[in-house]
Amino acid sequence: MTLAPDCIDYAVRAYAAWRRGDAAQAEYEYARMLPAAVFVMQGLENLLCYGKRLFAARAGIGVHDRSPALRPTPVGQAMLARFAQALGPLPAQRAGGPQDARISSS
């Protein structure tokens, strides 16, 4: 399973479903993130260009590129917008902090 911040909420839900024996739910969650993950992971340059933009779009933050860097194309930006819309915003962090988001190993 690919763990990246741009789709982490789906990956965590898929893993949690798998751990509790709900393979159908795990597959559903993974399938929902897969198109965006495949698009972003077409190469290292693409990952750096679009992966951070997908995360930023879902997190509601800006993106600042450093040269040299692959610049997004209009087609890539349109695809990214569609994926970000389909995935929705990242959930707000839980009140208890990052430790609440950990998955139990039991």
Short mmCIF file of C-alpha atoms in Angstrom, two decimals:
data_model
loop_
_atom_site.label_atom_id
_atom_site.label_comp_id
_atom_site.label_asym_id
_atom_site.label_seq_id
_atom_site.Cartn_x
_atom_site.Cartn_y
_atom_site.Cartn_z
CA MET A 1 0.00 0.00 0.00
CA THR A 2 1.26 3.45 -0.86
CA LEU A 3 1.42 5.83 2.09
CA ALA A 4 1.60 9.45 1.06
CA PRO A 5 0.19 12.52 2.76
CA ASP A 6 -2.02 13.37 -0.21
CA CYS A 7 -4.12 10.18 0.26
CA ILE A 8 -3.21 9.15 3.80
CA ASP A 9 -6.78 9.25 5.11
CA TYR A 10 -7.87 6.68 2.52
CA ALA A 11 -4.81 4.50 3.16
CA VAL A 12 -5.43 4.52 6.92
CA ARG A 13 -9.10 3.62 6.45
CA ALA A 14 -8.17 0.83 4.02
CA TYR A 15 -5.61 -0.58 6.44
CA ALA A 16 -7.97 -0.34 9.40
CA ALA A 17 -10.68 -2.17 7.44
CA TRP A 18 -8.19 -4.86 6.41
CA ARG A 19 -7.04 -5.31 10.01
CA ARG A 20 -10.58 -5.87 11.21
CA GLY A 21 -11.19 -8.41 8.43
CA ASP A 22 -13.38 -6.23 6.19
CA ALA A 23 -11.65 -6.87 2.87
CA ALA A 24 -14.51 -5.37 0.85
CA GLN A 25 -14.27 -2.03 2.70
CA ALA A 26 -10.47 -2.07 2.46
CA GLU A 27 -10.68 -2.60 -1.29
CA TYR A 28 -13.31 0.14 -1.61
CA GLU A 29 -11.15 2.70 0.24
CA TYR A 30 -8.05 1.73 -1.73
CA ALA A 31 -9.94 1.91 -5.03
CA ARG A 32 -11.14 5.42 -4.21
CA MET A 33 -7.57 6.71 -3.84
CA LEU A 34 -5.97 4.64 -6.60
CA PRO A 35 -6.63 6.92 -9.62
CA ALA A 36 -5.05 9.90 -7.85
CA ALA A 37 -2.13 7.80 -6.60
CA VAL A 38 -1.44 6.43 -10.09
CA PHE A 39 -1.57 9.91 -11.60
CA VAL A 40 0.80 11.37 -9.03
CA MET A 41 3.26 8.45 -9.13
CA GLN A 42 4.05 8.45 -12.84
CA GLY A 43 7.62 9.46 -12.08
CA LEU A 44 9.68 11.31 -9.53
CA GLU A 45 9.27 14.69 -11.23
CA ASN A 46 5.53 14.15 -11.53
CA LEU A 47 5.34 13.12 -7.88
CA LEU A 48 7.12 16.27 -6.76
CA CYS A 49 5.02 18.49 -9.02
CA TYR A 50 1.57 17.03 -8.56
CA GLY A 51 1.82 15.07 -5.28
CA LYS A 52 2.46 18.17 -3.26
CA ARG A 53 -0.28 20.00 -5.17
CA LEU A 54 -2.79 17.26 -4.41
CA PHE A 55 -1.87 17.39 -0.73
CA ALA A 56 -2.02 21.20 -0.75
CA ALA A 57 -5.42 21.22 -2.46
CA ARG A 58 -6.83 18.77 0.08
CA ALA A 59 -5.16 20.53 3.05
CA GLY A 60 -6.10 24.04 1.94
CA ILE A 61 -2.52 25.32 1.78
CA GLY A 62 -0.40 26.92 -0.92
CA VAL A 63 2.42 25.44 -3.00
CA HIS A 64 5.81 27.03 -3.54
CA ASP A 65 8.09 25.52 -6.18
CA ARG A 66 11.86 25.71 -6.19
CA SER A 67 13.86 25.69 -9.40
CA PRO A 68 14.54 23.53 -11.17
CA ALA A 69 11.18 21.84 -10.89
CA LEU A 70 8.60 20.41 -13.25
CA ARG A 71 5.84 22.96 -13.68
CA PRO A 72 2.22 21.80 -13.86
CA THR A 73 0.52 21.81 -17.23
CA PRO A 74 -3.09 22.93 -17.79
CA VAL A 75 -4.08 19.29 -18.41
CA GLY A 76 -2.27 18.14 -15.27
CA GLN A 77 -3.88 20.90 -13.22
CA ALA A 78 -7.33 19.93 -14.50
CA MET A 79 -6.73 16.28 -13.62
CA LEU A 80 -5.41 17.26 -10.21
CA ALA A 81 -8.46 19.43 -9.52
CA ARG A 82 -10.74 16.53 -10.43
CA PHE A 83 -8.87 14.14 -8.12
CA ALA A 84 -8.80 16.64 -5.26
CA GLN A 85 -12.54 17.21 -5.64
CA ALA A 86 -13.24 13.46 -5.67
CA LEU A 87 -11.08 12.82 -2.59
CA GLY A 88 -12.40 15.83 -0.68
CA PRO A 89 -10.56 17.82 1.96
CA LEU A 90 -8.28 16.10 4.41
CA PRO A 91 -9.98 15.49 7.74
CA ALA A 92 -9.09 17.91 10.51
CA GLN A 93 -6.55 16.65 13.00
CA ARG A 94 -8.06 15.02 16.04
CA ALA A 95 -8.13 17.02 19.23
CA GLY A 96 -5.73 14.66 20.99
CA GLY A 97 -2.98 15.17 18.43
CA PRO A 98 -1.09 12.78 16.16
CA GLN A 99 -1.04 9.95 18.70
CA ASP A 100 -4.82 9.57 18.25
CA ALA A 101 -4.34 8.85 14.55
CA ARG A 102 -2.03 5.87 15.11
CA ILE A 103 -3.31 2.45 14.20
CA SER A 104 -3.07 -0.09 16.95
CA SER A 105 -0.85 -3.08 16.25
CA SER A 106 -3.17 -5.35 18.20
#
